[in-house]
Short mmCIF file of C-alpha atoms in Angstrom, two decimals:
data_model
loop_
_atom_site.label_atom_id
_atom_site.label_comp_id
_atom_site.label_asym_id
_atom_site.label_seq_id
_atom_site.Cartn_x
_atom_site.Cartn_y
_atom_site.Cartn_z
CA MET A 1 -53.87 41.82 43.64
CA SER A 2 -51.78 45.22 44.47
CA ASP A 3 -49.46 46.49 42.33
CA ASN A 4 -45.98 46.27 45.13
CA GLN A 5 -47.82 42.90 46.04
CA PRO A 6 -44.76 40.17 44.44
CA LYS A 7 -45.16 37.58 42.05
CA ILE A 8 -43.10 35.12 43.85
CA GLU A 9 -42.22 35.49 47.20
CA LEU A 10 -40.47 33.06 49.42
CA THR A 11 -40.16 33.08 53.57
CA GLY A 12 -38.30 30.43 55.50
CA VAL A 13 -38.49 27.63 52.34
CA THR A 14 -36.89 24.25 53.77
CA LYS A 15 -36.34 21.14 51.79
CA SER A 16 -35.00 17.90 53.16
CA PHE A 17 -34.08 14.52 51.31
CA ASP A 18 -34.20 12.39 54.33
CA ASP A 19 -30.86 13.52 56.44
CA LYS A 20 -29.65 15.81 53.77
CA HIS A 21 -30.68 19.43 54.13
CA VAL A 22 -31.03 20.96 50.86
CA LEU A 23 -33.13 24.07 51.34
CA ARG A 24 -32.60 25.92 55.11
CA GLY A 25 -34.59 28.91 55.72
CA LEU A 26 -34.44 30.06 51.93
CA ASP A 27 -35.91 33.84 51.61
CA LEU A 28 -36.31 35.25 48.48
CA THR A 29 -39.27 37.95 46.82
CA ILE A 30 -39.20 38.92 43.17
CA ALA A 31 -41.29 41.76 41.45
CA LYS A 32 -43.84 41.68 38.82
CA GLY A 33 -41.89 41.82 35.55
CA GLU A 34 -38.35 41.66 37.11
CA SER A 35 -35.83 39.44 36.47
CA VAL A 36 -33.85 37.51 38.98
CA VAL A 37 -31.17 34.37 37.97
CA ILE A 38 -29.96 32.76 41.70
CA ILE A 39 -26.18 31.43 41.38
CA GLY A 40 -23.83 28.83 42.86
CA GLY A 41 -22.42 26.12 42.94
CA SER A 42 -24.18 21.78 41.95
CA GLY A 43 -25.95 20.47 44.99
CA THR A 44 -26.73 24.16 47.08
CA GLY A 45 -30.55 23.75 46.20
CA LYS A 46 -30.96 26.19 42.76
CA SER A 47 -33.11 23.12 40.87
CA VAL A 48 -34.90 22.15 44.30
CA THR A 49 -35.92 25.89 44.68
CA LEU A 50 -37.70 25.81 41.59
CA LYS A 51 -39.76 22.88 41.79
CA CYS A 52 -40.67 24.15 44.56
CA ILE A 53 -42.07 26.67 43.15
CA LEU A 54 -43.65 24.92 40.46
CA GLY A 55 -45.18 22.47 43.39
CA LEU A 56 -43.11 19.38 42.08
CA LEU A 57 -41.32 19.01 44.88
CA GLN A 58 -43.39 20.01 48.21
CA HIS A 59 -41.41 21.98 50.68
CA ASP A 60 -41.25 21.62 54.53
CA LYS A 61 -42.02 24.69 56.24
CA GLY A 62 -41.28 28.28 55.19
CA THR A 63 -44.03 29.45 52.41
CA ILE A 64 -43.94 29.64 48.45
CA LYS A 65 -46.38 32.61 47.45
CA VAL A 66 -47.34 32.96 44.25
CA ASP A 67 -49.53 36.60 43.44
CA GLY A 68 -50.01 36.14 47.04
CA GLN A 69 -51.26 32.75 47.37
CA ASP A 70 -49.55 30.49 49.15
CA ILE A 71 -49.10 27.82 47.03
CA LYS A 72 -49.04 24.96 49.94
CA LYS A 73 -52.56 26.59 50.24
CA MET A 74 -54.20 26.11 46.77
CA SER A 75 -57.17 23.28 45.94
CA GLY A 76 -56.99 21.64 42.50
CA THR A 77 -58.73 24.14 39.87
CA GLU A 78 -55.79 26.88 41.88
CA ARG A 79 -53.58 24.84 41.38
CA ASP A 80 -53.83 24.36 37.42
CA GLU A 81 -54.13 28.29 36.92
CA HIS A 82 -50.97 28.63 38.75
CA LEU A 83 -49.53 25.88 36.93
CA ASP A 84 -50.75 27.51 33.84
CA LYS A 85 -49.14 30.65 34.30
CA PHE A 86 -46.04 29.08 33.77
CA GLY A 87 -43.08 28.47 31.61
CA MET A 88 -40.36 26.41 31.65
CA LEU A 89 -37.12 25.61 30.02
CA PHE A 90 -35.75 23.07 31.55
CA GLN A 91 -31.67 22.51 31.32
CA GLY A 92 -31.90 19.17 28.94
CA SER A 93 -33.98 20.77 27.23
CA ALA A 94 -36.71 17.84 28.59
CA LEU A 95 -38.52 17.57 24.89
CA PHE A 96 -41.00 14.64 23.96
CA ASP A 97 -39.54 12.73 21.57
CA SER A 98 -42.08 10.82 20.70
CA LEU A 99 -43.25 14.35 18.74
CA PRO A 100 -42.56 16.64 16.12
CA VAL A 101 -41.12 19.28 17.51
CA TRP A 102 -44.39 21.56 16.44
CA ARG A 103 -46.74 19.93 18.74
CA ASN A 104 -43.62 20.27 21.74
CA VAL A 105 -44.06 23.92 21.13
CA ALA A 106 -47.96 23.46 21.09
CA PHE A 107 -48.35 21.05 23.37
CA LYS A 108 -49.88 23.35 26.76
CA LEU A 109 -51.92 25.09 23.74
CA LEU A 110 -52.99 21.56 22.56
CA GLN A 111 -54.09 19.54 26.24
CA ALA A 112 -54.92 22.38 28.05
CA HIS A 113 -55.71 24.98 26.28
CA HIS A 114 -57.75 22.84 23.75
CA MET A 115 -56.79 25.40 20.54
CA PRO A 116 -57.72 23.93 17.57
CA HIS A 117 -55.12 22.22 15.70
CA LYS A 118 -54.33 24.97 12.90
CA GLU A 119 -54.07 27.37 15.63
CA ALA A 120 -52.06 26.00 17.03
CA ARG A 121 -49.66 24.92 14.82
CA GLU A 122 -49.42 28.09 13.12
CA ARG A 123 -48.61 29.64 16.52
CA ALA A 124 -45.80 27.04 17.20
CA ILE A 125 -44.53 27.09 13.66
CA ALA A 126 -44.81 31.23 14.63
CA THR A 127 -43.17 31.08 18.33
CA LEU A 128 -40.12 28.74 16.61
CA ALA A 129 -40.10 31.75 14.17
CA SER A 130 -38.98 33.85 16.99
CA VAL A 131 -36.01 32.10 18.58
CA GLY A 132 -34.34 31.98 15.20
CA LEU A 133 -35.70 28.11 13.28
CA SER A 134 -37.18 27.48 10.04
CA PRO A 135 -40.54 26.45 9.81
CA ALA A 136 -39.57 22.67 7.89
CA VAL A 137 -37.86 22.20 11.71
CA GLY A 138 -41.58 22.18 13.04
CA ASP A 139 -42.24 18.75 11.48
CA LEU A 140 -37.97 17.03 12.56
CA TYR A 141 -38.42 15.10 15.71
CA PRO A 142 -36.60 15.87 18.46
CA ALA A 143 -33.90 13.72 18.55
CA GLU A 144 -32.46 15.15 14.49
CA LEU A 145 -32.37 18.80 15.78
CA SER A 146 -28.85 19.69 17.28
CA GLY A 147 -28.10 20.52 20.89
CA GLY A 148 -28.73 24.21 20.27
CA MET A 149 -31.81 24.18 18.61
CA GLN A 150 -33.54 21.60 21.31
CA LYS A 151 -31.89 24.52 23.59
CA ARG A 152 -34.46 26.51 20.89
CA VAL A 153 -37.13 24.47 20.74
CA ALA A 154 -37.11 24.48 24.35
CA LEU A 155 -37.88 27.75 24.34
CA ALA A 156 -40.13 27.93 21.65
CA ARG A 157 -41.42 25.89 23.89
CA ALA A 158 -41.33 27.70 27.65
CA ILE A 159 -42.85 30.61 26.27
CA ALA A 160 -45.69 29.57 23.63
CA ALA A 161 -48.49 29.53 25.58
CA LYS A 162 -47.69 33.24 26.69
CA PRO A 163 -46.60 32.76 30.52
CA GLU A 164 -46.66 35.86 33.15
CA ILE A 165 -43.78 33.32 34.76
CA ILE A 166 -41.05 31.70 33.27
CA PHE A 167 -38.16 29.49 34.54
CA PHE A 168 -34.59 28.86 32.75
CA ASP A 169 -33.15 25.99 35.12
CA GLU A 170 -29.08 26.02 33.36
CA PRO A 171 -30.14 27.77 29.66
CA THR A 172 -27.07 27.93 28.59
CA THR A 173 -26.21 24.19 30.16
CA GLY A 174 -23.60 22.12 27.09
CA LEU A 175 -23.72 25.17 25.33
CA ASP A 176 -20.47 26.45 23.02
CA PRO A 177 -19.70 29.81 24.04
CA ILE A 178 -21.44 31.57 20.86
CA MET A 179 -24.83 29.23 21.24
CA ALA A 180 -25.12 30.19 24.34
CA ASP A 181 -25.52 34.13 23.67
CA VAL A 182 -27.16 33.28 21.29
CA ILE A 183 -29.76 31.31 23.47
CA ASN A 184 -29.46 35.31 25.96
CA GLU A 185 -30.09 36.92 23.67
CA LEU A 186 -33.19 34.99 23.07
CA ILE A 187 -34.12 34.80 26.34
CA VAL A 188 -34.26 38.68 26.71
CA LYS A 189 -35.42 39.51 23.62
CA CYS A 190 -38.21 37.03 24.45
CA VAL A 191 -38.58 38.21 28.00
CA HIS A 192 -38.96 41.63 26.75
CA GLU A 193 -42.05 41.36 24.69
CA LEU A 194 -43.68 38.83 27.47
CA GLY A 195 -43.45 41.82 30.01
CA ALA A 196 -43.03 38.15 31.92
CA THR A 197 -41.02 37.58 35.67
CA THR A 198 -38.02 34.84 35.54
CA LEU A 199 -36.32 32.99 37.98
CA SER A 200 -33.09 31.76 36.28
CA ILE A 201 -30.32 29.03 37.85
CA THR A 202 -27.00 29.37 36.55
CA HIS A 203 -23.26 28.77 37.08
CA ASP A 204 -22.70 30.37 33.94
CA MET A 205 -21.51 33.91 34.73
CA ALA A 206 -22.00 35.26 31.77
CA SER A 207 -25.59 34.67 31.37
CA ALA A 208 -26.19 35.73 34.32
CA ARG A 209 -24.52 38.98 33.87
CA LYS A 210 -26.94 39.71 30.11
CA ILE A 211 -30.16 38.13 31.61
CA ALA A 212 -30.75 39.09 34.91
CA ASP A 213 -32.13 42.61 36.75
CA ARG A 214 -31.05 41.09 40.22
CA ILE A 215 -28.95 38.69 40.90
CA ALA A 216 -28.41 36.27 44.28
CA MET A 217 -26.82 33.81 45.36
CA LEU A 218 -27.41 30.46 47.18
CA HIS A 219 -25.89 29.17 49.15
CA GLU A 220 -25.56 26.30 52.02
CA GLY A 221 -29.97 26.74 51.66
CA ARG A 222 -29.48 30.28 51.68
CA ILE A 223 -29.31 33.20 49.53
CA ILE A 224 -26.62 35.06 51.17
CA TRP A 225 -26.09 37.89 49.22
CA GLN A 226 -28.39 39.51 46.32
CA GLY A 227 -28.47 42.80 44.27
CA PRO A 228 -28.22 45.03 41.29
CA LYS A 229 -26.51 42.49 39.03
CA ARG A 230 -23.67 46.03 38.06
CA ASP A 231 -22.64 45.11 42.20
CA ILE A 232 -22.07 40.51 41.73
CA ASP A 233 -18.53 42.61 41.27
CA HIS A 234 -17.71 44.62 44.21
CA SER A 235 -20.57 42.93 46.22
CA GLY A 236 -17.59 42.74 49.71
CA ASN A 237 -18.83 39.03 50.02
CA PRO A 238 -16.03 36.44 50.01
CA TYR A 239 -18.53 33.57 48.64
CA VAL A 240 -19.44 35.57 45.51
CA ASP A 241 -15.91 36.74 44.76
CA GLN A 242 -14.79 33.63 44.38
CA PHE A 243 -17.38 32.14 42.33
CA ILE A 244 -17.63 34.37 39.90
CA HIS A 245 -14.11 34.50 39.48
CA GLY A 246 -14.27 30.73 39.35
CA ARG A 247 -11.33 30.18 42.22
CA ALA A 248 -10.61 26.56 43.62
CA GLU A 249 -9.52 28.11 46.63
CA GLY A 250 -12.00 30.20 49.66
CA PRO A 251 -14.56 29.21 51.82
CA ILE A 252 -16.80 27.46 49.29
CA ARG A 253 -16.28 23.88 49.47
CA MET A 254 -18.06 22.35 46.77
CA GLN A 255 -20.42 19.53 47.52
CA VAL A 256 -19.52 16.16 45.30
CA ARG A 257 -23.64 14.93 46.51
CA ARG A 258 -25.92 16.24 43.72
CA PHE A 259 -29.55 16.00 45.21
CA MET B 1 -25.63 -6.03 61.16
CA ASN B 2 -28.10 -7.81 64.07
CA PRO B 3 -30.06 -10.07 62.02
CA LEU B 4 -33.65 -9.35 63.86
CA ALA B 5 -32.62 -5.91 62.48
CA LEU B 6 -32.11 -6.77 59.25
CA ILE B 7 -35.42 -8.67 59.23
CA GLY B 8 -36.91 -5.57 60.55
CA HIS B 9 -35.86 -3.61 57.71
CA THR B 10 -36.53 -5.99 55.61
CA PHE B 11 -40.22 -6.17 56.72
CA LEU B 12 -40.22 -2.28 57.06
CA GLU B 13 -39.62 -1.87 53.36
CA PHE B 14 -41.77 -3.73 52.84
CA LEU B 15 -44.41 -2.21 54.19
CA GLN B 16 -43.60 0.80 52.26
CA ALA B 17 -43.04 -0.57 49.23
CA THR B 18 -45.97 -1.96 49.16
CA GLY B 19 -47.92 1.28 50.45
CA ARG B 20 -46.64 3.83 47.67
CA LEU B 21 -47.84 0.80 45.07
CA GLY B 22 -51.56 0.30 46.71
CA TYR B 23 -51.57 4.75 46.74
CA PHE B 24 -50.24 4.83 43.54
CA THR B 25 -53.22 1.93 42.08
CA ALA B 26 -55.26 4.70 43.98
CA ARG B 27 -54.48 7.33 42.86
CA ALA B 28 -54.05 6.44 38.89
CA THR B 29 -57.06 4.07 38.47
CA SER B 30 -59.09 6.97 40.46
CA HIS B 31 -58.21 8.57 37.74
CA CYS B 32 -59.32 6.42 34.95
CA PHE B 33 -62.83 8.20 36.34
CA ARG B 34 -62.22 11.09 36.14
CA ARG B 35 -62.20 14.03 33.08
CA PRO B 36 -60.37 14.82 30.19
CA PHE B 37 -59.51 11.71 28.97
CA TYR B 38 -56.50 11.67 25.95
CA PHE B 39 -58.01 9.94 23.82
CA ARG B 40 -55.49 9.89 21.10
CA GLN B 41 -53.33 8.09 23.45
CA ILE B 42 -55.47 5.59 24.82
CA GLY B 43 -55.70 4.61 21.42
CA LYS B 44 -52.04 4.99 20.29
CA GLN B 45 -51.82 2.48 23.90
CA LEU B 46 -53.92 0.33 21.60
CA LEU B 47 -52.43 -0.14 19.30
CA ASP B 48 -48.95 -0.45 20.95
CA ILE B 49 -50.50 -2.70 23.80
CA GLY B 50 -52.65 -4.91 21.32
CA TYR B 51 -52.09 -4.75 17.71
CA PHE B 52 -48.54 -4.44 17.71
CA SER B 53 -48.61 -7.91 20.28
CA LEU B 54 -50.32 -9.32 18.31
CA PRO B 55 -47.76 -11.72 16.18
CA VAL B 56 -46.22 -12.99 19.30
CA VAL B 57 -49.38 -14.09 21.36
CA GLY B 58 -50.22 -16.04 18.26
CA LEU B 59 -47.50 -17.42 17.88
CA THR B 60 -46.39 -18.72 21.21
CA ALA B 61 -49.97 -19.94 21.85
CA LEU B 62 -49.95 -21.80 18.42
CA PHE B 63 -47.39 -23.64 19.63
CA THR B 64 -48.76 -24.26 22.82
CA GLY B 65 -52.06 -25.88 21.42
CA MET B 66 -49.46 -28.01 19.19
CA VAL B 67 -47.61 -28.76 21.74
CA LEU B 68 -50.49 -29.63 24.29
CA ALA B 69 -52.06 -32.40 21.86
CA LEU B 70 -48.99 -34.22 21.33
CA GLN B 71 -48.41 -34.16 25.13
CA SER B 72 -51.81 -34.71 26.19
CA HIS B 73 -51.43 -37.97 23.05
CA SER B 74 -48.43 -39.50 24.91
CA GLY B 75 -49.89 -39.78 28.10
CA PHE B 76 -53.87 -40.13 27.34
CA SER B 77 -52.48 -43.27 24.70
CA ARG B 78 -51.30 -45.24 27.98
CA PHE B 79 -55.17 -45.84 28.81
CA ASP B 80 -56.89 -45.86 25.25
CA ALA B 81 -57.75 -42.02 26.37
CA GLU B 82 -57.22 -39.99 23.23
CA SER B 83 -60.84 -39.36 22.28
CA ALA B 84 -60.32 -36.95 25.56
CA ILE B 85 -57.58 -34.83 23.88
CA PRO B 86 -59.85 -32.04 22.02
CA THR B 87 -61.32 -31.68 25.15
CA VAL B 88 -58.01 -31.09 27.32
CA VAL B 89 -56.92 -29.16 24.91
CA VAL B 90 -59.55 -26.64 24.50
CA LEU B 91 -60.61 -26.83 28.06
CA SER B 92 -56.86 -26.47 28.78
CA ILE B 93 -56.52 -23.24 26.17
CA THR B 94 -59.23 -21.11 27.55
CA ARG B 95 -59.39 -20.75 30.49
CA GLU B 96 -55.23 -20.71 31.47
CA LEU B 97 -52.76 -21.12 29.49
CA GLY B 98 -54.51 -18.56 26.58
CA PRO B 99 -54.40 -15.84 29.44
CA VAL B 100 -51.71 -16.74 31.34
CA MET B 101 -48.96 -17.23 28.08
CA ALA B 102 -50.44 -14.20 26.72
CA GLY B 103 -50.06 -12.56 29.69
CA LEU B 104 -46.85 -13.52 30.61
CA MET B 105 -45.67 -12.50 26.88
CA VAL B 106 -47.45 -9.06 27.11
CA ALA B 107 -45.76 -8.63 29.91
CA GLY B 108 -42.72 -8.81 28.85
CA ARG B 109 -42.95 -7.17 25.69
CA ILE B 110 -45.10 -4.47 26.97
CA GLY B 111 -44.40 -3.77 30.63
CA ALA B 112 -40.61 -3.56 29.54
CA ALA B 113 -41.71 -0.86 26.58
CA ILE B 114 -43.21 0.74 29.52
CA ALA B 115 -41.40 0.92 32.28
CA ALA B 116 -38.26 2.04 30.01
CA GLU B 117 -40.05 4.89 27.85
CA LEU B 118 -40.95 6.40 31.35
CA GLY B 119 -39.01 5.70 32.86
CA THR B 120 -36.73 7.34 30.59
CA MET B 121 -38.84 10.23 30.57
CA ARG B 122 -38.53 10.46 34.16
CA VAL B 123 -34.58 11.33 34.52
CA THR B 124 -34.65 13.45 31.32
CA GLU B 125 -37.65 15.25 33.13
CA GLN B 126 -39.97 15.44 30.72
CA ILE B 127 -42.27 14.06 33.30
CA ASP B 128 -41.18 17.08 35.43
CA ALA B 129 -42.05 18.63 31.77
CA LEU B 130 -45.80 17.63 31.69
CA THR B 131 -46.04 19.04 34.59
CA THR B 132 -45.06 22.38 33.73
CA LEU B 133 -47.38 22.32 30.61
CA SER B 134 -50.38 22.17 32.80
CA THR B 135 -50.41 18.73 31.83
CA ASN B 136 -51.47 15.98 34.51
CA PRO B 137 -48.84 12.85 34.21
CA TYR B 138 -51.10 10.22 35.08
CA LYS B 139 -53.62 11.11 32.93
CA TYR B 140 -51.80 11.94 30.54
CA LEU B 141 -49.52 8.84 30.14
CA ILE B 142 -50.50 6.67 32.95
CA VAL B 143 -54.90 6.55 32.30
CA PRO B 144 -54.08 5.69 28.47
CA ARG B 145 -52.17 2.57 29.56
CA LEU B 146 -53.97 1.13 32.17
CA ILE B 147 -57.19 1.01 30.19
CA ALA B 148 -56.05 -0.43 26.59
CA GLY B 149 -54.31 -2.63 29.27
CA THR B 150 -57.22 -4.18 30.66
CA LEU B 151 -59.31 -3.40 27.08
CA VAL B 152 -56.85 -4.63 25.09
CA LEU B 153 -55.76 -7.82 26.84
CA PRO B 154 -58.91 -9.98 26.48
CA LEU B 155 -59.44 -9.81 22.60
CA LEU B 156 -55.98 -10.42 23.25
CA VAL B 157 -56.52 -13.99 24.49
CA LEU B 158 -59.25 -14.85 22.58
CA VAL B 159 -57.53 -14.58 19.67
CA ALA B 160 -54.61 -16.30 21.87
CA ASP B 161 -57.56 -19.75 21.96
CA ILE B 162 -58.44 -19.54 18.33
CA ILE B 163 -54.61 -19.98 17.64
CA GLY B 164 -53.96 -22.12 20.55
CA VAL B 165 -57.00 -25.15 19.73
CA PHE B 166 -56.32 -24.76 16.29
CA GLY B 167 -52.64 -25.63 16.82
CA GLY B 168 -53.92 -28.17 18.60
CA PHE B 169 -56.34 -28.97 15.88
CA LEU B 170 -53.80 -29.35 13.15
CA VAL B 171 -51.40 -31.59 15.03
CA CYS B 172 -54.13 -33.77 15.82
CA VAL B 173 -55.34 -33.88 12.28
CA ALA B 174 -52.14 -33.89 10.67
CA ARG B 175 -50.24 -35.46 12.59
CA LEU B 176 -51.62 -37.97 14.81
CA HIS B 177 -54.97 -38.76 12.07
CA PHE B 178 -57.88 -37.66 14.07
CA ASN B 179 -61.27 -36.73 12.10
CA ALA B 180 -61.34 -33.26 11.73
CA ALA B 181 -65.16 -33.34 12.21
CA ASN B 182 -64.86 -35.49 15.03
CA TYR B 183 -62.05 -32.85 17.12
CA ILE B 184 -64.96 -30.26 16.10
CA SER B 185 -67.88 -31.58 17.47
CA GLN B 186 -65.46 -33.03 20.65
CA SER B 187 -63.60 -29.47 21.21
CA TRP B 188 -67.53 -27.98 21.64
CA GLN B 189 -69.00 -30.92 23.37
CA TYR B 190 -67.71 -30.21 26.51
CA LEU B 191 -66.71 -26.73 26.18
CA GLU B 192 -68.91 -23.77 28.80
CA HIS B 193 -69.62 -19.58 28.05
CA ARG B 194 -68.21 -20.07 31.37
CA ASP B 195 -64.61 -21.24 30.08
CA VAL B 196 -64.15 -18.95 27.96
CA THR B 197 -66.04 -15.87 29.59
CA SER B 198 -63.39 -16.93 33.21
CA GLY B 199 -59.94 -16.87 31.05
CA LEU B 200 -61.77 -13.45 29.64
CA TRP B 201 -62.02 -11.67 33.23
CA LYS B 202 -58.48 -13.39 34.04
CA ALA B 203 -56.63 -11.33 31.10
CA ALA B 204 -58.50 -7.94 31.32
CA ALA B 205 -56.50 -8.20 35.00
CA PHE B 206 -53.34 -9.41 33.67
CA GLY B 207 -53.28 -6.61 31.46
CA PHE B 208 -53.94 -4.34 34.28
CA ILE B 209 -51.54 -5.63 36.50
CA ILE B 210 -48.45 -4.71 33.07
CA ALA B 211 -49.69 -1.50 32.37
CA LEU B 212 -49.17 -1.02 36.07
CA MET B 213 -46.32 -2.39 37.20
CA GLY B 214 -44.63 -0.89 34.00
CA CYS B 215 -46.22 2.15 34.64
CA TYR B 216 -45.33 2.21 38.16
CA ASN B 217 -42.29 1.32 37.69
CA GLY B 218 -41.09 3.88 34.88
CA PHE B 219 -42.78 6.80 36.73
CA ASN B 220 -40.80 6.11 40.14
CA SER B 221 -37.57 5.53 38.36
CA LYS B 222 -34.12 7.71 39.30
CA GLY B 223 -30.43 7.58 38.55
CA GLY B 224 -30.37 7.94 34.99
CA ALA B 225 -29.73 4.74 32.57
CA GLN B 226 -28.45 2.17 34.86
CA GLY B 227 -31.93 3.36 36.81
CA VAL B 228 -33.96 2.89 34.06
CA GLY B 229 -32.14 -0.87 33.63
CA THR B 230 -33.05 -1.42 36.99
CA ALA B 231 -36.64 -0.33 36.39
CA THR B 232 -37.28 -2.02 33.35
CA THR B 233 -35.83 -5.24 34.86
CA ASN B 234 -38.35 -5.09 38.51
CA ALA B 235 -42.00 -4.19 35.77
CA VAL B 236 -41.34 -7.55 34.19
CA VAL B 237 -39.94 -9.57 36.81
CA THR B 238 -42.80 -8.47 39.22
CA ALA B 239 -46.10 -8.55 36.39
CA SER B 240 -45.00 -12.11 35.89
CA ILE B 241 -45.39 -13.19 39.76
CA LEU B 242 -48.45 -11.23 40.13
CA ILE B 243 -50.03 -12.69 37.51
CA LEU B 244 -48.79 -16.17 38.71
CA VAL B 245 -50.45 -15.69 41.86
CA SER B 246 -53.23 -13.36 41.08
CA ASN B 247 -54.54 -16.03 38.65
CA TYR B 248 -54.80 -19.09 41.45
CA LEU B 249 -57.14 -16.69 43.15
CA LEU B 250 -58.75 -16.01 40.52
CA THR B 251 -59.63 -19.50 39.57
CA GLY B 252 -60.12 -19.55 43.32
CA ILE B 253 -63.02 -17.04 42.55
CA LEU B 254 -64.29 -17.72 39.30
CA PHE B 255 -64.45 -21.35 39.88
CA ALA B 256 -65.87 -21.50 43.84
CA GLY B 257 -67.33 -24.62 44.31
CA LYS B 258 -67.65 -25.73 40.40
#
């Protein structure tokens, strides 16, 4: 792979659910080691974009390339290798409630990398420590944790296998402002330590400003503006201005239905 | 809507649903023969489906055998055929009532539990999380349940057969004053190997159906708590209906020309 090859490249990606056209020709390029945040209203296709890149949803048209490989043309083994590059923090944490915390964090190490039990547990405890959780938390079950702690565990699970690419789906949703900032700080710290490429989606502008190198605005299935985070306040784009200032009045009419 | 269009629409939806189920079954079954195998998960499911269903299956079988003996006595005494009761009880239990009653009870207990668990995992994105953790959800969630269901239901039915026959024995000896030794010898006299094995083959099929319908409905549930509730209901109803339909078909195949 050449150094200037994008890590992730989406070209003309479309995705529809019956007669609802969610993505309508999405173009986005993310360089290796870059942290991109997609902002946009509810129902604009942010989560669908992430799921298409992961292969959880099949896009209809266009190409999605990761490390130059078209994900639609991957064989079974290539797809396994493709997924092995990713870590993901889900909006609702998506922790496995039948497993204790340490097994959640070490899940990929145990099941996919076949790491010995003892070593996987040690790695899980060390990763929990890196997100500010004590070893005792490792033996608790997800239902015994607060929302903020669950987010930390989900972050630990996303980074435990040291992925090359990490996706953050609404990482601060449902958290108080202080805990949201703690999670943002942890994301920045962990991503910096791993040197990973990240793609995040959020409504939370404070979060976007903190974790992004570049911000892209998704509206009606297309990227309508993108640029360095310092430019967001003088983008000159009325859609971006309305969104970042949270105004009800403006060119954006909010979607009511979720895809 | 035009009634003809409504019939056509319903028929097309039925074909779609059948196609989706067929594809899911083929995909899930093919994964049963391909590595990796999650033995820890298979063991857990064997315990959940088998061991923890023993009380409900045992109680059902006991009372089914007892009622069968009572009803047979009430009917057969009209034409002095009480001596046939042990044979009727043992054949009814091993061939039909053991597998069908156990199947229906396990469908209620396990089909619902599987659909609720997988449905909740679906709506809370835990199944998507499995994929992002390089783990195939079919192999990790569905294959262990299918294997455990298929393997463990015959064992449950074997236990149900023994307890059911014992229920009939208990009523006949303790209440209807049959001779215990005669009852046992009558039970054995006309019992053939095939009577028991046919019930066990049926049980394996029912176990597969219960696990499959639980997994299919749970795995494809959508729409939050209501969707999980619907998936759970559908899993139990479809498994129960398929058990009764396949019981008829299997009886036709296993006892063809006999």
